[in-house]
Amino acid sequence: MNSINLVFFLIWGLAGVFFFFAFLIIWHKRRYELQPYFSYGLLTGGILFGMQLLSIFLDIDLKSLSLAKVFGIIIRLLIDSFKMMIFTTVGIDYATKLAYPLYIKTHFSTRKVKDHLLKLSQLIIPTLAVTAFCILYSIILFKFTNPELASSMRKLFESDMTRENYSAANFVFFLVAAFSEEITYRLGIQNYLAIHLNWRHSRYWLAILVTSILWTIIHTDTLHPNWVKFAQIFPIGLLLGWLFRKYGIISCILAHGLFNVIIPLLLVIENYTIDTIVFNY
């Protein structure tokens, strides 16, 4: 690992520790005020736990693991789920204070069907537009730069990902990454910065910018050369930050999830190997 990557990993580690404990302290101190949002936190924590567990069941023969390893996996999943719970709970509170949308509200008992379709289109159309742009941009970027997976990522995938072995575990893995990253970065960190640094309203772009930089840094050492991944991720982070600001967290999760699943599938269909499959993990 070169010195630049080491610096990025250090920034990533320090930022991760800082935000985890910052959210934990806020969640603990304001637990009574945050009670209306606890159910959402439990929901996202439960969803993440279930998705990660499913990914493990699809990819690993648990019978071949020792009891200690199984216990370690369960503890890791519980920690991830707890983190997701507190980031969701505090993040929703922040978004409410900022008066930013979390989702498109509808009430089928009081509106006509066409009103609901119009409301749904306000979420779906920009979500699909952002997804399509990110996919097209990534394909063009990789076409001209021809990047390869870094050695650290090769260890994660022991064999080439081809049409034959693109599995359900891969599919769930990509969705887990999208779900957890959007809750952590867009709902959590982005709104934390807006609240505590007073980057509200016309200055919210600063929160989007810094969050996108942090999100880009976590993708260090996934591609060679490194700058290609940064060139891919940073503008996508800006778009997802804007998408959250305008349309809420569900739109971000959908766009990120679709991107994570479609990019590998497109490349697999074209008979590429894992060397050229680069996803937004």
Short mmCIF file of C-alpha atoms in Angstrom, two decimals:
data_model
loop_
_atom_site.label_atom_id
_atom_site.label_comp_id
_atom_site.label_asym_id
_atom_site.label_seq_id
_atom_site.Cartn_x
_atom_site.Cartn_y
_atom_site.Cartn_z
CA MET A 1 0.00 0.00 0.00
CA ASN A 2 1.43 3.38 -0.99
CA SER A 3 1.57 6.42 1.27
CA ILE A 4 -1.34 8.20 -0.44
CA ASN A 5 -3.66 5.24 0.09
CA LEU A 6 -2.48 5.04 3.69
CA VAL A 7 -3.44 8.69 4.25
CA PHE A 8 -6.87 8.09 2.71
CA PHE A 9 -7.43 5.02 4.90
CA LEU A 10 -6.42 7.03 7.95
CA ILE A 11 -8.91 9.78 7.07
CA TRP A 12 -11.58 7.15 6.43
CA GLY A 13 -10.90 5.44 9.76
CA LEU A 14 -10.84 8.63 11.82
CA ALA A 15 -13.98 9.97 10.14
CA GLY A 16 -15.78 6.67 10.67
CA VAL A 17 -14.91 6.56 14.38
CA PHE A 18 -15.81 10.23 14.86
CA PHE A 19 -19.23 10.01 13.23
CA PHE A 20 -20.12 6.72 14.91
CA PHE A 21 -19.48 8.08 18.38
CA ALA A 22 -21.00 11.47 17.52
CA PHE A 23 -24.24 9.80 16.45
CA LEU A 24 -24.13 7.40 19.39
CA ILE A 25 -23.78 10.26 21.89
CA ILE A 26 -26.56 12.26 20.24
CA TRP A 27 -28.80 9.19 20.11
CA HIS A 28 -28.21 8.50 23.81
CA LYS A 29 -28.59 12.09 25.03
CA ARG A 30 -31.72 12.76 23.01
CA ARG A 31 -33.26 9.29 23.18
CA TYR A 32 -36.56 10.58 24.56
CA GLU A 33 -36.91 13.25 21.86
CA LEU A 34 -35.99 10.72 19.19
CA GLN A 35 -38.56 8.13 20.25
CA PRO A 36 -40.95 8.93 17.35
CA TYR A 37 -38.21 7.78 14.96
CA PHE A 38 -37.08 4.65 16.82
CA SER A 39 -39.37 2.42 14.76
CA TYR A 40 -37.67 3.59 11.56
CA GLY A 41 -34.28 2.88 13.09
CA LEU A 42 -35.33 -0.61 14.11
CA LEU A 43 -36.74 -1.18 10.63
CA THR A 44 -33.53 -0.22 8.81
CA GLY A 45 -31.39 -2.10 11.32
CA GLY A 46 -33.55 -5.19 10.85
CA ILE A 47 -33.47 -4.89 7.06
CA LEU A 48 -29.67 -4.62 7.05
CA PHE A 49 -29.31 -7.57 9.42
CA GLY A 50 -31.60 -9.70 7.25
CA MET A 51 -29.89 -8.73 3.99
CA GLN A 52 -26.40 -9.36 5.38
CA LEU A 53 -27.48 -12.68 6.86
CA LEU A 54 -29.03 -13.72 3.54
CA SER A 55 -25.84 -12.78 1.70
CA ILE A 56 -23.80 -14.91 4.09
CA PHE A 57 -26.14 -17.91 3.78
CA LEU A 58 -25.95 -17.70 0.00
CA ASP A 59 -22.17 -17.41 -0.08
CA ILE A 60 -20.82 -19.39 2.88
CA ASP A 61 -21.40 -22.90 4.20
CA LEU A 62 -21.88 -22.08 7.87
CA LYS A 63 -21.49 -25.74 8.81
CA SER A 64 -17.85 -25.53 7.75
CA LEU A 65 -17.16 -22.66 10.16
CA SER A 66 -16.17 -22.98 13.78
CA LEU A 67 -18.56 -21.83 16.49
CA ALA A 68 -16.23 -18.93 17.28
CA LYS A 69 -16.35 -17.68 13.68
CA VAL A 70 -20.14 -17.95 13.54
CA PHE A 71 -20.37 -16.04 16.80
CA GLY A 72 -18.00 -13.39 15.42
CA ILE A 73 -20.14 -13.00 12.28
CA ILE A 74 -23.31 -12.55 14.34
CA ILE A 75 -21.65 -9.94 16.56
CA ARG A 76 -20.47 -8.04 13.47
CA LEU A 77 -23.97 -8.09 11.99
CA LEU A 78 -25.48 -6.85 15.25
CA ILE A 79 -22.96 -3.98 15.43
CA ASP A 80 -23.71 -3.00 11.82
CA SER A 81 -27.44 -3.13 12.51
CA PHE A 82 -27.08 -1.03 15.66
CA LYS A 83 -25.06 1.55 13.73
CA MET A 84 -27.76 1.60 11.06
CA MET A 85 -30.42 2.11 13.71
CA ILE A 86 -28.77 5.14 15.31
CA PHE A 87 -27.82 6.75 11.98
CA THR A 88 -31.41 6.35 10.77
CA THR A 89 -32.99 7.66 13.96
CA VAL A 90 -30.76 10.72 14.26
CA GLY A 91 -30.67 11.28 10.49
CA ILE A 92 -34.46 11.41 10.21
CA ASP A 93 -34.58 13.90 13.07
CA TYR A 94 -32.02 16.09 11.29
CA ALA A 95 -33.88 15.88 7.98
CA THR A 96 -37.09 16.86 9.76
CA LYS A 97 -35.37 19.87 11.33
CA LEU A 98 -34.03 20.87 7.92
CA ALA A 99 -37.53 20.39 6.45
CA TYR A 100 -36.16 18.14 3.71
CA PRO A 101 -38.24 15.33 2.23
CA LEU A 102 -37.72 11.77 3.38
CA TYR A 103 -40.24 10.21 1.03
CA ILE A 104 -43.27 11.10 -1.07
CA LYS A 105 -46.32 11.06 1.15
CA THR A 106 -49.56 9.73 -0.28
CA HIS A 107 -53.00 9.04 1.14
CA PHE A 108 -54.98 6.74 -1.10
CA SER A 109 -58.24 7.32 0.72
CA THR A 110 -58.32 11.02 -0.17
CA ARG A 111 -56.72 11.29 -3.60
CA LYS A 112 -57.44 10.09 -7.09
CA VAL A 113 -55.29 7.43 -8.68
CA LYS A 114 -53.87 9.88 -11.22
CA ASP A 115 -52.74 12.14 -8.38
CA HIS A 116 -50.82 9.24 -6.85
CA LEU A 117 -49.25 8.36 -10.19
CA LEU A 118 -48.17 11.97 -10.62
CA LYS A 119 -46.72 12.00 -7.11
CA LEU A 120 -44.93 8.71 -7.72
CA SER A 121 -43.49 10.01 -10.99
CA GLN A 122 -41.95 12.91 -9.07
CA LEU A 123 -39.82 10.31 -7.27
CA ILE A 124 -39.31 7.65 -9.94
CA ILE A 125 -38.41 9.82 -12.93
CA PRO A 126 -35.48 11.70 -11.30
CA THR A 127 -34.34 8.49 -9.61
CA LEU A 128 -34.19 6.61 -12.92
CA ALA A 129 -32.62 9.62 -14.65
CA VAL A 130 -29.81 9.80 -12.08
CA THR A 131 -29.31 6.03 -12.28
CA ALA A 132 -29.12 6.08 -16.08
CA PHE A 133 -26.64 8.96 -16.07
CA CYS A 134 -24.40 7.24 -13.50
CA ILE A 135 -24.41 4.00 -15.49
CA LEU A 136 -23.66 5.74 -18.80
CA TYR A 137 -20.95 7.90 -17.25
CA SER A 138 -19.28 4.88 -15.60
CA ILE A 139 -19.31 2.82 -18.80
CA ILE A 140 -17.79 5.67 -20.83
CA LEU A 141 -15.17 6.35 -18.14
CA PHE A 142 -14.12 2.70 -17.93
CA LYS A 143 -14.12 2.36 -21.71
CA PHE A 144 -11.48 5.06 -22.03
CA THR A 145 -9.44 4.26 -18.90
CA ASN A 146 -9.66 0.44 -18.80
CA PRO A 147 -9.13 0.10 -15.02
CA GLU A 148 -8.46 -3.12 -13.13
CA LEU A 149 -9.42 -4.23 -9.66
CA ALA A 150 -6.85 -3.47 -6.99
CA SER A 151 -5.26 -6.39 -5.18
CA SER A 152 -7.35 -5.70 -2.08
CA MET A 153 -10.54 -6.23 -4.09
CA ARG A 154 -9.19 -9.33 -5.79
CA LYS A 155 -8.98 -10.97 -2.38
CA LEU A 156 -12.65 -10.21 -1.85
CA PHE A 157 -13.57 -12.02 -5.07
CA GLU A 158 -11.59 -15.22 -5.33
CA SER A 159 -12.63 -16.00 -8.89
CA ASP A 160 -13.70 -14.20 -12.04
CA MET A 161 -17.30 -13.04 -12.00
CA THR A 162 -18.81 -14.40 -15.19
CA ARG A 163 -22.34 -14.96 -16.37
CA GLU A 164 -22.25 -18.48 -14.94
CA ASN A 165 -21.17 -17.60 -11.41
CA TYR A 166 -22.85 -14.21 -10.93
CA SER A 167 -24.85 -15.40 -7.95
CA ALA A 168 -27.69 -14.31 -5.73
CA ALA A 169 -25.04 -13.62 -3.08
CA ASN A 170 -23.44 -11.02 -5.37
CA PHE A 171 -26.85 -9.45 -5.98
CA VAL A 172 -27.63 -9.14 -2.27
CA PHE A 173 -24.09 -7.95 -1.51
CA PHE A 174 -24.44 -5.03 -3.93
CA LEU A 175 -27.82 -4.07 -2.44
CA VAL A 176 -26.42 -4.18 1.10
CA ALA A 177 -23.66 -1.76 0.10
CA ALA A 178 -26.15 0.66 -1.46
CA PHE A 179 -28.59 0.52 1.45
CA SER A 180 -26.04 0.95 4.22
CA GLU A 181 -24.01 3.66 2.47
CA GLU A 182 -27.04 5.84 1.69
CA ILE A 183 -28.31 5.66 5.26
CA THR A 184 -24.85 6.38 6.66
CA TYR A 185 -23.72 9.11 4.28
CA ARG A 186 -26.74 10.83 2.75
CA LEU A 187 -29.26 10.55 5.60
CA GLY A 188 -26.70 10.59 8.41
CA ILE A 189 -23.43 12.41 7.76
CA GLN A 190 -24.74 14.88 5.18
CA ASN A 191 -27.45 16.14 7.51
CA TYR A 192 -25.14 16.08 10.53
CA LEU A 193 -22.83 18.50 8.72
CA ALA A 194 -25.74 20.70 7.67
CA ILE A 195 -27.06 20.95 11.24
CA HIS A 196 -23.82 21.32 13.21
CA LEU A 197 -21.94 23.52 10.73
CA ASN A 198 -25.05 25.52 9.85
CA TRP A 199 -24.84 24.51 6.19
CA ARG A 200 -28.56 24.91 5.66
CA HIS A 201 -30.66 26.06 2.72
CA SER A 202 -28.41 27.78 0.16
CA ARG A 203 -25.28 26.45 1.91
CA TYR A 204 -26.44 22.84 1.91
CA TRP A 205 -24.24 22.22 -1.13
CA LEU A 206 -21.26 22.34 1.25
CA ALA A 207 -22.67 19.36 3.17
CA ILE A 208 -23.19 17.53 -0.12
CA LEU A 209 -19.63 18.37 -1.22
CA VAL A 210 -17.89 17.24 1.98
CA THR A 211 -20.02 14.09 2.24
CA SER A 212 -19.19 13.22 -1.37
CA ILE A 213 -15.48 13.65 -0.63
CA LEU A 214 -15.71 11.34 2.40
CA TRP A 215 -17.74 8.84 0.41
CA THR A 216 -15.15 8.94 -2.37
CA ILE A 217 -12.33 8.29 0.10
CA ILE A 218 -13.93 5.05 1.33
CA HIS A 219 -13.49 3.68 -2.19
CA THR A 220 -9.71 4.03 -1.99
CA ASP A 221 -7.72 1.05 -3.29
CA THR A 222 -10.60 -0.60 -5.13
CA LEU A 223 -9.32 0.19 -8.62
CA HIS A 224 -6.00 0.60 -10.32
CA PRO A 225 -5.28 3.37 -11.06
CA ASN A 226 -6.90 4.93 -8.01
CA TRP A 227 -7.92 8.17 -9.70
CA VAL A 228 -10.36 6.38 -12.00
CA LYS A 229 -12.50 5.24 -9.08
CA PHE A 230 -12.36 8.73 -7.60
CA ALA A 231 -13.37 10.21 -10.96
CA GLN A 232 -16.33 7.84 -11.01
CA ILE A 233 -17.49 8.11 -7.42
CA PHE A 234 -17.18 11.82 -6.65
CA PRO A 235 -19.67 13.15 -9.24
CA ILE A 236 -22.03 10.28 -8.45
CA GLY A 237 -21.84 11.29 -4.78
CA LEU A 238 -22.78 14.86 -5.69
CA LEU A 239 -25.77 13.61 -7.67
CA LEU A 240 -26.94 11.35 -4.84
CA GLY A 241 -26.55 14.23 -2.38
CA TRP A 242 -28.72 16.42 -4.59
CA LEU A 243 -31.21 13.57 -5.01
CA PHE A 244 -31.57 13.29 -1.25
CA ARG A 245 -32.07 17.03 -0.90
CA LYS A 246 -34.85 17.06 -3.49
CA TYR A 247 -36.53 13.66 -3.20
CA GLY A 248 -35.47 11.94 0.01
CA ILE A 249 -33.57 8.89 1.16
CA ILE A 250 -35.73 6.28 -0.59
CA SER A 251 -34.86 7.83 -3.95
CA CYS A 252 -31.13 7.64 -3.08
CA ILE A 253 -31.35 4.01 -2.02
CA LEU A 254 -33.23 3.06 -5.19
CA ALA A 255 -30.78 4.89 -7.47
CA HIS A 256 -27.70 3.51 -5.71
CA GLY A 257 -29.15 0.00 -5.52
CA LEU A 258 -30.09 -0.06 -9.20
CA PHE A 259 -26.66 1.23 -10.15
CA ASN A 260 -24.87 -1.37 -8.02
CA VAL A 261 -26.86 -4.21 -9.56
CA ILE A 262 -27.09 -3.07 -13.19
CA ILE A 263 -23.43 -2.16 -13.78
CA PRO A 264 -22.09 -5.66 -12.92
CA LEU A 265 -24.93 -7.33 -14.83
CA LEU A 266 -24.27 -5.29 -17.97
CA LEU A 267 -20.59 -6.14 -17.88
CA VAL A 268 -21.23 -9.80 -17.10
CA ILE A 269 -23.66 -10.06 -20.02
CA GLU A 270 -20.92 -8.66 -22.25
CA ASN A 271 -18.65 -11.48 -20.98
CA TYR A 272 -16.30 -9.22 -19.07
CA THR A 273 -14.44 -10.65 -16.12
CA ILE A 274 -14.10 -9.34 -12.59
CA ASP A 275 -11.12 -7.25 -13.77
CA THR A 276 -13.47 -4.84 -15.50
CA ILE A 277 -16.51 -5.12 -13.26
CA VAL A 278 -16.44 -1.98 -11.18
CA PHE A 279 -19.41 -1.24 -9.01
CA ASN A 280 -20.30 1.46 -6.54
CA TYR A 281 -19.31 -0.50 -3.43
#
